[in-house]
Structure formats: structure tokens, C-alpha cells
XYZ file of C-alpha atoms in Angstrom:
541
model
C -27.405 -2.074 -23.514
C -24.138 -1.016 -22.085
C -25.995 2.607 -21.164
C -28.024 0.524 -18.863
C -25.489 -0.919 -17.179
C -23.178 2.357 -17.104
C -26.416 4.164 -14.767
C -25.770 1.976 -11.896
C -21.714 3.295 -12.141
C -22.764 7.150 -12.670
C -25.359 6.831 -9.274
C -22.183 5.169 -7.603
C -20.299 8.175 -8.559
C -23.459 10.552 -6.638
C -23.283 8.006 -4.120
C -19.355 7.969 -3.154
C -19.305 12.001 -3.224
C -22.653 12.152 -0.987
C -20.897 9.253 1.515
C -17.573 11.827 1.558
C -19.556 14.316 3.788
C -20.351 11.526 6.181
C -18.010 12.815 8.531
C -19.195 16.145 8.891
C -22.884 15.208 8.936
C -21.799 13.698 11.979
C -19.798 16.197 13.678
C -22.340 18.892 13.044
C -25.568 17.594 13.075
C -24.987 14.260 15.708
C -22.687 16.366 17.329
C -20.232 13.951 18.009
C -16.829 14.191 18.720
C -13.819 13.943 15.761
C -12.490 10.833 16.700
C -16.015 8.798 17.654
C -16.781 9.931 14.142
C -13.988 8.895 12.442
C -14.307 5.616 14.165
C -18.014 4.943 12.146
C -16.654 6.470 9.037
C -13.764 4.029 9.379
C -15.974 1.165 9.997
C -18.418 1.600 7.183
C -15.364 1.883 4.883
C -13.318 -0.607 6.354
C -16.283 -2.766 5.197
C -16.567 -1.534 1.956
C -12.846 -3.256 1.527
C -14.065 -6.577 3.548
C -16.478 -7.663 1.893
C -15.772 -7.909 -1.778
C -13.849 -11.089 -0.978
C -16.863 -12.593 0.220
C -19.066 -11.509 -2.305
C -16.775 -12.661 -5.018
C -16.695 -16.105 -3.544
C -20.509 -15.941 -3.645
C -21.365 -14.825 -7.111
C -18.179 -17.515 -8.431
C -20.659 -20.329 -6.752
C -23.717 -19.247 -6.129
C -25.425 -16.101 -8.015
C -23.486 -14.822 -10.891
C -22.479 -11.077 -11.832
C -26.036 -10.182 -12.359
C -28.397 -11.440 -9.765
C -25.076 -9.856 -7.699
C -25.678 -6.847 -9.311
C -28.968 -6.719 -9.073
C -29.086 -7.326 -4.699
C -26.324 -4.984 -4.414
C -28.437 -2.230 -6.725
C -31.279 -2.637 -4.750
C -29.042 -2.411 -1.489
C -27.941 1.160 -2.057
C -31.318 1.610 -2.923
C -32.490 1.151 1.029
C -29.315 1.974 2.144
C -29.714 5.290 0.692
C -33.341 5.475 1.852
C -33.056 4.156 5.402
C -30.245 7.371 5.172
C -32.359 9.859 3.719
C -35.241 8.771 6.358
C -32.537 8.789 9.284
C -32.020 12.640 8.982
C -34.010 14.394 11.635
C -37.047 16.294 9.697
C -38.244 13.089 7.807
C -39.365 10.971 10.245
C -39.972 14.002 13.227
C -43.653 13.792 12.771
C -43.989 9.704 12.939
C -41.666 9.510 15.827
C -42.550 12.398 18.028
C -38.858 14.081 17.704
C -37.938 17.496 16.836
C -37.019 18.291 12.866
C -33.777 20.295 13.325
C -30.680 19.258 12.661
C -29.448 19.350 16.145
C -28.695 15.597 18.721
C -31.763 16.156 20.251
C -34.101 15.695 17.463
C -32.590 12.274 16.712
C -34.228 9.240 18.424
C -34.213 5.649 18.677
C -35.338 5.036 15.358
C -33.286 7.324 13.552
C -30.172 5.767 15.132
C -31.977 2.490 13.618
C -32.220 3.720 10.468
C -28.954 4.964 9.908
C -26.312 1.844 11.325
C -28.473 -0.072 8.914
C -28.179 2.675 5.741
C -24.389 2.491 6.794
C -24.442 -1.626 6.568
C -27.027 -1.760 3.516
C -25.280 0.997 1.476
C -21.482 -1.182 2.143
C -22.973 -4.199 0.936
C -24.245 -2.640 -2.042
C -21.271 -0.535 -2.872
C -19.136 -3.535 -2.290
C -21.214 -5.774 -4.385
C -20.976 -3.494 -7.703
C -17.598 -2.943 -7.181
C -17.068 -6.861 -7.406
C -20.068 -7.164 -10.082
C -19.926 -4.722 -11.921
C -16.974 -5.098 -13.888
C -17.386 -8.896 -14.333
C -20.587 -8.409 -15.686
C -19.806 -5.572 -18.281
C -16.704 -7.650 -19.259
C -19.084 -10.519 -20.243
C -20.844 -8.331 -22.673
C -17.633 -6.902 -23.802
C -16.780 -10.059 -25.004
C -20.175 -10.585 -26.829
C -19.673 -7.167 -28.742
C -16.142 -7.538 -29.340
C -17.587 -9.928 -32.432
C -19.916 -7.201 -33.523
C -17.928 -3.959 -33.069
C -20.267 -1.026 -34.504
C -20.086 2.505 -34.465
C -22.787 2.535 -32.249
C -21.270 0.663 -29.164
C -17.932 2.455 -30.031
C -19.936 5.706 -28.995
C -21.648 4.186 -26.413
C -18.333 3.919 -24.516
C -17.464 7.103 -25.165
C -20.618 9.084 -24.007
C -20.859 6.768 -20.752
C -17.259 8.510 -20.351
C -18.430 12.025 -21.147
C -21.567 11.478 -18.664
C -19.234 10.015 -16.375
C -17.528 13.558 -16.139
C -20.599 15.492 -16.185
C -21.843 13.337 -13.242
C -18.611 13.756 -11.041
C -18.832 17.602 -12.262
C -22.456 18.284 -10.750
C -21.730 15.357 -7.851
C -18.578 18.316 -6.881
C -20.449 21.463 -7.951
C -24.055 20.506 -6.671
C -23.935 18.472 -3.665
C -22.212 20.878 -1.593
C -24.711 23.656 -1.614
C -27.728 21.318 -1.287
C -28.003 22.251 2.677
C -30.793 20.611 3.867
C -28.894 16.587 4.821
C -32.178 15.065 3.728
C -31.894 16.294 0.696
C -27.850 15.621 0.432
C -28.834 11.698 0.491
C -32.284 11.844 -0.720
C -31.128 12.895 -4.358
C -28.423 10.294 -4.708
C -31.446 7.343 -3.413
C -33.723 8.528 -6.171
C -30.918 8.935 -8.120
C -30.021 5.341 -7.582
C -33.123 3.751 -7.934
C -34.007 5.262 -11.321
C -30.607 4.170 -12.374
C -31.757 0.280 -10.964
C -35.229 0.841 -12.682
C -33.361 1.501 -16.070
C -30.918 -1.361 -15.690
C -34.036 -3.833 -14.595
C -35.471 -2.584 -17.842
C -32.687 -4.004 -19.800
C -32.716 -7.292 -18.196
C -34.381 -9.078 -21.387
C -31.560 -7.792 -23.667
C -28.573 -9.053 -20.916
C -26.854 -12.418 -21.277
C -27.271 -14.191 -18.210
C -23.920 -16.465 -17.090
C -24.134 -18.535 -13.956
C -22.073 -19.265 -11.512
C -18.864 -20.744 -12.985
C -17.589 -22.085 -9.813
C -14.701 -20.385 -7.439
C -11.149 -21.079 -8.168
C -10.847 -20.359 -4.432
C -12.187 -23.785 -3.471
C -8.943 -25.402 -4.903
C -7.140 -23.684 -1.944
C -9.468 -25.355 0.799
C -9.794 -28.158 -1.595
C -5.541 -28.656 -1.486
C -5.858 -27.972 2.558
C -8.365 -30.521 3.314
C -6.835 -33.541 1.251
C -3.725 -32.574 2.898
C -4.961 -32.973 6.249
C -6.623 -35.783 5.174
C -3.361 -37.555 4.657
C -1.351 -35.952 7.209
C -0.330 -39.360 8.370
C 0.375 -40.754 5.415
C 4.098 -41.680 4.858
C 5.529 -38.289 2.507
C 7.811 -39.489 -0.418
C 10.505 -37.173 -2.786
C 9.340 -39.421 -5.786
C 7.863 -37.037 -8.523
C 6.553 -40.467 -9.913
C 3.933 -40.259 -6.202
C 2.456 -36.960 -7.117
C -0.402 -36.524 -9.055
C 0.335 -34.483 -12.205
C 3.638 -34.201 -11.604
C 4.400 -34.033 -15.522
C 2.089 -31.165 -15.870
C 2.677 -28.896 -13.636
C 4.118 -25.665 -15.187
C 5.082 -24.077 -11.787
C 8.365 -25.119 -9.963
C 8.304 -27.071 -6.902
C 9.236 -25.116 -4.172
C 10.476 -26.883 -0.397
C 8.614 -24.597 1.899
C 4.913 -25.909 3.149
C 6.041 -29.330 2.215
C 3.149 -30.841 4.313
C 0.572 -29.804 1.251
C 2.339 -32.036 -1.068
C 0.815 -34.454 0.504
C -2.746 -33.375 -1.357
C -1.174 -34.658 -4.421
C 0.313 -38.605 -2.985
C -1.898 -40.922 -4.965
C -2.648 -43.318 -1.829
C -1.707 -46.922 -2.854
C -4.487 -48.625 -1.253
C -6.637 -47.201 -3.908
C -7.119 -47.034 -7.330
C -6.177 -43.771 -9.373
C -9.660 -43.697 -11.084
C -11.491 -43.868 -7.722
C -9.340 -41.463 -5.899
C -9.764 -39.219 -9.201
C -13.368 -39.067 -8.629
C -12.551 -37.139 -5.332
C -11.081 -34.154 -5.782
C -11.394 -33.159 -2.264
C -8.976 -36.092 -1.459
C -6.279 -35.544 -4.237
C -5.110 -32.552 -5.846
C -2.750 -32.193 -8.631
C 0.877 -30.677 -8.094
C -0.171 -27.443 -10.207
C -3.072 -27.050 -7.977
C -0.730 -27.433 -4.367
C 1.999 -24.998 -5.724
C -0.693 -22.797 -6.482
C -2.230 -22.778 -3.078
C 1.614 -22.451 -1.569
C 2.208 -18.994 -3.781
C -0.848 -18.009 -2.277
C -0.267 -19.163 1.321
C 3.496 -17.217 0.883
C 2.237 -13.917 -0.262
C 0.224 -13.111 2.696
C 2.356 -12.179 4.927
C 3.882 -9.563 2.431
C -0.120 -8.849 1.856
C 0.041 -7.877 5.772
C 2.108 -4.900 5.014
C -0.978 -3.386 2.649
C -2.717 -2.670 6.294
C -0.697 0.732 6.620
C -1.484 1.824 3.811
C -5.003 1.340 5.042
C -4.175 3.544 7.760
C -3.103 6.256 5.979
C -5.667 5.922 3.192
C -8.400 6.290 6.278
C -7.460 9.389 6.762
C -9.091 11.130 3.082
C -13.013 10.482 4.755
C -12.278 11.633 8.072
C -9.398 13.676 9.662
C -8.478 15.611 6.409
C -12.383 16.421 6.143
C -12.562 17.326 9.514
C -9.449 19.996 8.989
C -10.467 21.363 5.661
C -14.463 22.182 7.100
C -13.067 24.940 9.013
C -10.696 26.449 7.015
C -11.407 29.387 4.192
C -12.948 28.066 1.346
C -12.964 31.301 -0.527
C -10.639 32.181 -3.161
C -11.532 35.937 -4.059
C -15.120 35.992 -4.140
C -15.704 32.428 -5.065
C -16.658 30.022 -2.369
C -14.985 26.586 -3.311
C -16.833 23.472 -2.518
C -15.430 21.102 -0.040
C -16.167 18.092 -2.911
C -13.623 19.750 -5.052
C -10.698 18.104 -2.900
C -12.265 14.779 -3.245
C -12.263 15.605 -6.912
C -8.808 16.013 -7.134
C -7.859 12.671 -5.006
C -9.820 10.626 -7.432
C -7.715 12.444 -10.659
C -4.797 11.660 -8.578
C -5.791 8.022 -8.270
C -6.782 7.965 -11.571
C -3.650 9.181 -13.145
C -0.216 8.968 -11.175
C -0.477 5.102 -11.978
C -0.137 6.033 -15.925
C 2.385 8.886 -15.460
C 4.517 6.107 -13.194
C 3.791 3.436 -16.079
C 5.283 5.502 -18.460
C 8.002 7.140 -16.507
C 9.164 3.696 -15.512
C 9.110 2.603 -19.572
C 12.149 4.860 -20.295
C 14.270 2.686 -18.270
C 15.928 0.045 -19.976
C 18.088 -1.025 -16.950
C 15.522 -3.456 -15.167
C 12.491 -5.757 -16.791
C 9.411 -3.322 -16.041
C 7.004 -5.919 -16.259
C 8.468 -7.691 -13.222
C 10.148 -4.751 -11.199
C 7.584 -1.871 -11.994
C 4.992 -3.470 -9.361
C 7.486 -4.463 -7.202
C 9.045 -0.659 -7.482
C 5.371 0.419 -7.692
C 4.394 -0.514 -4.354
C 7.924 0.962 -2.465
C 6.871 3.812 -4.445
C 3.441 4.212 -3.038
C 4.781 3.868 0.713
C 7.280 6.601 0.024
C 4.239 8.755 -1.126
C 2.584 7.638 2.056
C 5.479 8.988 4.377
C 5.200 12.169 2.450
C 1.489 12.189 2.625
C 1.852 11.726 6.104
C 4.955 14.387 6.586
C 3.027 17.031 4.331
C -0.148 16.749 6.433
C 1.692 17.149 9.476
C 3.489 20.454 8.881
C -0.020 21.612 7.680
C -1.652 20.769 10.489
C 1.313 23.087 12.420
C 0.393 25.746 10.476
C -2.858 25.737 11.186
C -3.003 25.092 15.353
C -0.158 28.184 14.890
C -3.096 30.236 13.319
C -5.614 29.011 15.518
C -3.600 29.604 18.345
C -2.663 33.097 17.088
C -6.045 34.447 16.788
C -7.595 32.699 19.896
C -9.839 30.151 18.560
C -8.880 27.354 20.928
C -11.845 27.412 22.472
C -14.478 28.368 19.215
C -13.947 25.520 17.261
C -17.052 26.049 15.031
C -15.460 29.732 13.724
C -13.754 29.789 10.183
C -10.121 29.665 10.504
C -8.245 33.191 8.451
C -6.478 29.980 6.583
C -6.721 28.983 2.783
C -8.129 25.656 3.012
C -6.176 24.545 -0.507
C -2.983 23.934 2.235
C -4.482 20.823 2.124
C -4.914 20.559 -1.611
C -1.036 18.763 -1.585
C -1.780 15.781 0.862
C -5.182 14.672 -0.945
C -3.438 14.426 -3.940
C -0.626 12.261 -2.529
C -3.125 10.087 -0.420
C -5.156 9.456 -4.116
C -1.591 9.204 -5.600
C -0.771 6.418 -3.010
C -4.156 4.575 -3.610
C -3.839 4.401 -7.121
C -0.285 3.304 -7.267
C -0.916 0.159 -4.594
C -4.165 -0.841 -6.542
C -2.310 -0.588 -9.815
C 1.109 -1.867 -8.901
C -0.899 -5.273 -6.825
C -3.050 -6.045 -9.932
C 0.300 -5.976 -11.917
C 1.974 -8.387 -9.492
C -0.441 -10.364 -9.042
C -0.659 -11.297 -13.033
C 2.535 -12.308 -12.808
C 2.188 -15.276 -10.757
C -1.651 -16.189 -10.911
C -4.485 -16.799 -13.532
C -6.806 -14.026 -14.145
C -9.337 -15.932 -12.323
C -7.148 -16.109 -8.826
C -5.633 -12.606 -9.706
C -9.100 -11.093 -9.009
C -8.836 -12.666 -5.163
C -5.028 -12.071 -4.785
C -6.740 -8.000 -5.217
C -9.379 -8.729 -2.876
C -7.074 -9.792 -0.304
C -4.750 -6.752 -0.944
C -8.690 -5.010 -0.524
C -9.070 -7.042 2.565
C -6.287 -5.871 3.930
C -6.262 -1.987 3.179
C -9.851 -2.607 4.702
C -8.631 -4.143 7.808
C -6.255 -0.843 8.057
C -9.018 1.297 8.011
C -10.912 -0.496 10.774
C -7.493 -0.953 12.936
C -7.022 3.011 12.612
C -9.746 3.213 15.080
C -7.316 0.994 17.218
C -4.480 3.084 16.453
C -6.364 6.322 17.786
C -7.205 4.619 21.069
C -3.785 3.234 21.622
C -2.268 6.573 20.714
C -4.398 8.371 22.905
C -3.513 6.254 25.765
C -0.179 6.412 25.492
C 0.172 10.094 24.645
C -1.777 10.430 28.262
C 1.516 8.861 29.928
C 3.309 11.611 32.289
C 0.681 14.027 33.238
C 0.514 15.007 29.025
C -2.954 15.940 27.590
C -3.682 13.584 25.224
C -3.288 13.729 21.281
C -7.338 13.615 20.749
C -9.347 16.183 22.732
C -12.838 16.927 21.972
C -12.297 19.118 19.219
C -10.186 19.245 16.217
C -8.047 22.948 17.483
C -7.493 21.137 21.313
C -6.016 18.194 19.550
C -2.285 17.391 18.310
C -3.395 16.068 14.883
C 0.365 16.749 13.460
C 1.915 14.331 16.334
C -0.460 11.565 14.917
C 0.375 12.087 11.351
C 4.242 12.294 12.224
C 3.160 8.701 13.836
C 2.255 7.655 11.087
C 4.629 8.777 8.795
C 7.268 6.470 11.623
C 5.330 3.837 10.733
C 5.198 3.735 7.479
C 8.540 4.381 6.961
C 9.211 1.131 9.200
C 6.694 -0.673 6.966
C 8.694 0.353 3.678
C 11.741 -1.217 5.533
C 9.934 -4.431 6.640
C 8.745 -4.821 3.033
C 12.067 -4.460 1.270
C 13.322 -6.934 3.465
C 10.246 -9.323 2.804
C 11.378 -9.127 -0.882
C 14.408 -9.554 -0.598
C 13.738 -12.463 1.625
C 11.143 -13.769 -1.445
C 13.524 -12.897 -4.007
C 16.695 -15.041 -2.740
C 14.126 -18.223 -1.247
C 12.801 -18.365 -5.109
C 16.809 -18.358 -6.981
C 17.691 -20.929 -4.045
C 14.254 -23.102 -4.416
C 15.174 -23.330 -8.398
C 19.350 -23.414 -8.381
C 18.028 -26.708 -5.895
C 15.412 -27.941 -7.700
C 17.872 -27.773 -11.316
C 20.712 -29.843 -9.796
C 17.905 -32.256 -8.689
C 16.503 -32.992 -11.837
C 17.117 -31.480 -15.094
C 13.839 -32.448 -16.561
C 12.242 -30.011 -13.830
C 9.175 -27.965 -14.238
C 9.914 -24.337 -16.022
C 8.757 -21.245 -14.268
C 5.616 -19.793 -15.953
């Protein structure tokens, strides 16, 4: 059972590392420039961080994990094949085009085909990321009261295939030259894996929608501006569930108390029966925490900038560049490779480097330390990938390939080995640190959209780097200067964009420490306040 679920993660795997080389599929074979590349790439991933949100909302009321599953399987299915069929010799005889790789040969419906691969294959990516793990977690609990040897080494061979897929995804992929073939073997890939979990479906446990704990926030909005005329009172006695609330009444956003004043031109049974017109006080503290953390959920968009820049400008540099090391030629994959190990693992070696203190609490201050942590890596990320970038417009420059920009640059590409394992070691630590934060101060069931949020955002960073390009550009134009971005990668001043960046994540780092800070002192004030009020008050969960 679980093998047929693990197939749809494995032909994610093929999927992610075939989606890597999107950038350069565009650069060589659409011919466009580095930046109006970027731009797409940035898009289709700033999407891919969008839309979980959405879709969790969805399966929470509408479809559950597995119809969600399902769509989203069957998504990467055409999204795959509308890709594979958008390459230039598929299609050439249908349409009347030409079947090399070259602008030319690519018409209308090509261009068709391939914005809607680039939607299709978000929405399904996005919708097993959400899914996927909710729906394997529901069948973890069914075998966690009938633990055999069997499912023990199911888990462990879906991890052993796991590695073997990632291992021919890095080793195979690369040297599979043909582009229709690059995408075509992840889309069969992907829908034999959806064939096999279909198969299974008479064995799964089917759970329906269990309703979204993210309706209590519009739920606590709406009865509040229902009764934003109504007179507000300080007696606990007028709120509803006042005795029961295990979270500690805080002063800021006092307008949404009024979701909990029980009205008293109605009975408490009949105003019960709405809960669209009365919230308890658990329920409008909750929604507050919420409300509060967003701004400080704001500064996750940098690191969306910088963690735009692993799919497209580092891809872009490292094409280029000498990927031989003797006599071996070393796939380009390889680097992605090593940012996933460092997402994977930094987070644990942090974890456990941060246990040998004793002088803070590390289950409240290792998130909180976690994410400065991951913006430090991101100024370094940033720093490191400038003064490689210097290096290598001082080599270009030195043997005269301004102008050539398709001839292999005399430079090891593994310079850039050190800043793709920072930018994975800066994902991992703000995915791990915000899921760690987040259970502090939520239920599981809102902790899983306090992450999407955090996803949101990162996914908003990626789409407002294509904003940050522009703007850069612009402004680097200002005195007769040639700008940053030029039409190829050697003409451009990639180093003066990442020391940008590197400014402004620095500033970010600032602005947060100062936001928590800020959080830190409000919260001791709200609670020295609300213990001289009343010494009966809620305690702090």
C-alpha cells in the first residue's frame, strides 16, 4: 500500500530534477535572453509556493487528501505531456514548423503548449506537496496499530529507491540530449507512477473533507464586523468562553473581541446556533496571533529572493563553465544534488548543535535563532556568489570571451559548488526553523497554514525578483552607466546584483530582530497587564 503511494513522490523527484534545466532549455533552445528567462522560471516557481495555501483550504472543505492527490497526479501528467509535445520535433509535422531545436521551429502552438505544461505541472506539484503528506499520514496512523515487519521495510526500501531515483534523476537526465526526451521520460514516468497508485485505490482509506480551521479566522472577522457598532465592554463575564480560553488576552486588535459579545437582545442558545455571528474568546485570540505574525511573515519574501536564484542565475553561470574534472565530465544535476543534501541536513546538524547549549530554552529560541541564522547564510550566500561571479567576468574578460558567450569558460564550474550549498542550507533552515515556531503557538491543524503562508510568502519573493531585476536595471542605467543586465550572462554585472542582495538581506536580518524584539516585549507587557488585572487570568499555553 504505502509503495503505491511512495511512486507518485519518486516521479516528483524525476520531475523536480527535469524542471531544474528549465532555464537553460530556454536560453538555448527559445533563445531567450537570461533575465526574460529567469522571469518564467520565477513565475512557474513562484506559483509552486502560491498555491498550496489554496489547495489546502480546498481539500480541508471540499475534496480530501486523495481526490487532491489524485487531480494533482493527473496534472503533472498533462503538464508533463503538453511539455514533452511543446519541444520543437514532436509536433513539427502537425503544425508545419521546423524540428530543430532552434526559435524558429517553435510556433503558435508550441508556445500554447508549454505556458499551459508550466501552469498544469505547478498545480500538480503544488497539490502533492499539500496532499501528499496528509494522505500518507492518515495511513500511518492506521498501521501504527498493526506495525509488521513488512511495512517496517516498506519504509525503508521507499527510502533506498528514493536514493536510487535522485541517483539516476542526477546521473541520467543530463546526458539525455534530445529536450523531448528530457521531459518525455519523467511524463511516462509519472503516469505509470499514477496508474500504480489508481491501482491501489480499493486498498486506501478514504477521509473526507474535515472542514478548514481557516474559516474560524473569516468566521471571527465577519461577526466582528457584524457588531462593529455594538457598544465594546472590559467585562470577561460579556465574552463568550471567556472561562475556557487557554490563551491570554492580549490589548492589540481589540475591535475582534467584539466576535465574542453575546448580544443581549438575544438569547445565548439562538446566537449559539450562529457561529458566523459569535465566536468564542479562544477562537478571536487565535485569529489575533495570526493577524500579528504576518507582518514578521513579510520578512520570509527575501529569502524568496535569494532562494530564486538556485533555478535561474546560478544555472545560467554554471552552463558555461568547465564541467570536467580530469577526464570525467560532471553533470550539471549534480549541484542540484548537493542543494537538496544541504536542505536536507544543515537543519539536523543546527538541531543538534543548538542542543549542547544549556544557556537558553531550545524549544522556544532555536526557531527564533533558526531563522536569524538562515538570513546570515543568505548574506553569505549572496557575498560568496558575488566574489565568484568576479572571478569569473575576470576570466572571461582575460581570455576575450565578452563577445562569445556560448564558448566554455577555462573555469572549474565547482566555484559554485559553495553558494548552492548555502542557498539549500538557507532553505532548509527557514522551512525547519517556521514549522518549529509555528508549533509553538498554533494547533497542528493551523500550523500547517501558518507554513503555507511562510510558503506564500517565499513564493511571492520569487515572483517579486522579477521586479527586483527590472527596478535594478533601471536604476543601474542612471548616469550614462550600462546597465547591470545585458543580453548575455559575460556583458552583465551579475556580482553587483548579488552584492544587492546581500544589502538587503542584511537590512532584512535587522528589521527582523527588531520585529522580535518588538513581539517579545508587547507579549511580557500584554501579560505583566493582564496579571495585575485579574489573577484568575487565562495561562499561556
Amino acid at each position: 500500500m504505502f509503495t503505491r503511494i511512495l511512486v507518485l513522490a519518486w516521479a516528483d523527484i524525476l520531475i523536480g530534477y527535469a524542471m531544474w534545466m528549465l532555464m537553460i532549455y530556454l536560453t538555448d533552445v527559445w533563445k531567450l535572453t537570461f533575465t526574460h528567462s529567469a522571469g518564467i522560471v520565477n513565475v512557474y516557481m513562484g506559483l509552486i509556493g502560491i498555491m498550496p495555501l489554496i489547495i489546502q483550504f480546498t481539500i480541508d472543505t471540499i475534496m480530501g487528501n486523495y481526490w487532491m492527490l489524485l487531480f494533482s497526479s493527473f496534472s503533472c501528467c498533462l503538464g508533463m505531456g503538453f511539455l514533452t509535445m511543446s519541444t520543437p520535433p514532436v509536433l513539427s509535422k502537425f503544425t508545419g514548423t521546423c524540428s530543430s531545436y532552434e526559435p524558429q521551429c517553435i510556433g503558435d502552438t508550441q508556445l500554447i503548449l508549454f505556458y499551459t505544461a508550466l501552469a498544469l505541472v505547478a498545480v500538480g506539484l503544488a497539490g502533492q506537496i499539500t496532499s501528499l503528506g496528509g494522505f500518507l499520514g492518515e495511513h500511518l496512523m492506521n498501521a501504527i496499530e498493526d506495525i509488521s515487519i513488512r511495512s517496517i521495510l516498506s519504509v525503508h526500501a521507499g527510502n533506498i529507491v528514493s536514493f536510487v531515483v535522485s541517483a539516476a534523476a542526477v546521473l541520467g537526465l543530463p546526458y539525455i540530449k534530445p529536450w523531448s526526451l528530457h521531459f518525455g521520460i519523467p511524463a511516462i514516468c509519472t503516469l505509470v507512477a499514477t496508474l500504480i497508485f489508481l491501482s491501489g485505490s480499493c486498498t486506501f482509506t478514504y477521509v473526507g473533507p474535515q472542514g478548514s480551521h481557516l474559516t474560524m479566522v473569516f468566521r471571527v472577522l465577519v461577526a466582528a464586523a457584524s457588531k462593529l457598532f455594538q457598544r465594546y465592554t472590559a467585562d470577561r463575564d460579556e465574552l463568550y468562553g471567556m472561562s475556557n480560553c487557554p490563551l491570554p488576552r492580549t490589548r492589540l486588535l481589540r475591535c475582534l473581541d467584539k466576535a465574542a459579545l453575546v448580544l443581549p437582545d438575544q438569547s445565548l442558545e439562538q446566537q449559539q446556533n450562529n457561529r458566523w455571528r459569535l465566536c468564542t474568546v479562544t477562537e478571536v485570540e487565535a485569529t489575533k496571533l495570526i493577524i500579528n505574525l504576518i507582518p514578521m511573515s513579510i520578512s520570509f519574501i527575501f529569502l524568496g529572493l535569494i532562494s530564486s536564484l538556485g533555478y535561474t542565475f546560478f544555472v545560467e553561470q554554471a552552463k558555461n563553465m568547465n564541467h570536467k574534472v580530469g577526464s570525467l565530465t560532471i553533470p550539471l544535476t549534480i549541484f542540484f544534488w548537493f542543494y537538496v543534501q544541504a536542505k536536507t541536513y544543515f537543519p539536523t546538524l543546527y538541531v543538534s548543535v543548538s542542543g549542547l547549549f544549556c544557556g537558553f530554552d531550545t524549544r522556544t529560541m532555536a526557531p527564533v535563532i533558526g531563522f536569524m541564522v538562515s538570513m546570515i547564510l543568505g548574506v553569505l550566500c549572496c557575498v560568496t556568489a558575488a566574489k565568484v561571479e568576479s572571478h569569473r567576468l575576470d576570466v572571461v574578460e582575460s581570455h576575450g570571451l565578452l563577445d562569445k558567450p556560448d564558448e566554455r569558460i577555462p573555469l572549474s564550474v565547482f566555484w559554485l559548488l559553495p553558494q548552492f550549498i548555502l542557498l539549500g542550507a538557507v532553505d532548509g533552515m527557514f522551512e525547519t526553523s517556521a514549522s518549529s515556531f509555528f508549533d509553538l503557538y498554533f494547533t497542528p491543524s493551523l500550523n500547517k497554514y501558518m507554513l503555507l503562508i511562510g510558503c506564500v510568502m517565499q513564493g511571492l519573493g520569487c515572483i517579486g525578483s522579477i521586479l527586483s531585476v527590472y527596478l535594478v536595471g533601471k536604476v543601474s542605467e542612471r548616469g550614462g552607466m550600462p546597465s547591470w543586465f545585458q543580453d548575455s550572462l559575460n556583458k552583465s554585472r551579475l556580482d553587483n546584483y548579488y552584492w544587492f542582495l546581500s544589502c538587503l538581506c542584511a537590512i532584512n536580518l535587522v528589521l527582523y530582530m527588531i520585529m522580535r524584539f518588538w513581539y517579545a516585549f508587547r507579549s511580557r507587557d500584554t501579560q505583566d497587564q493582564e496579571a495585575s488585572e485579574d489573577s484568575d487570568c487565562c495561562c499561556c499555553c
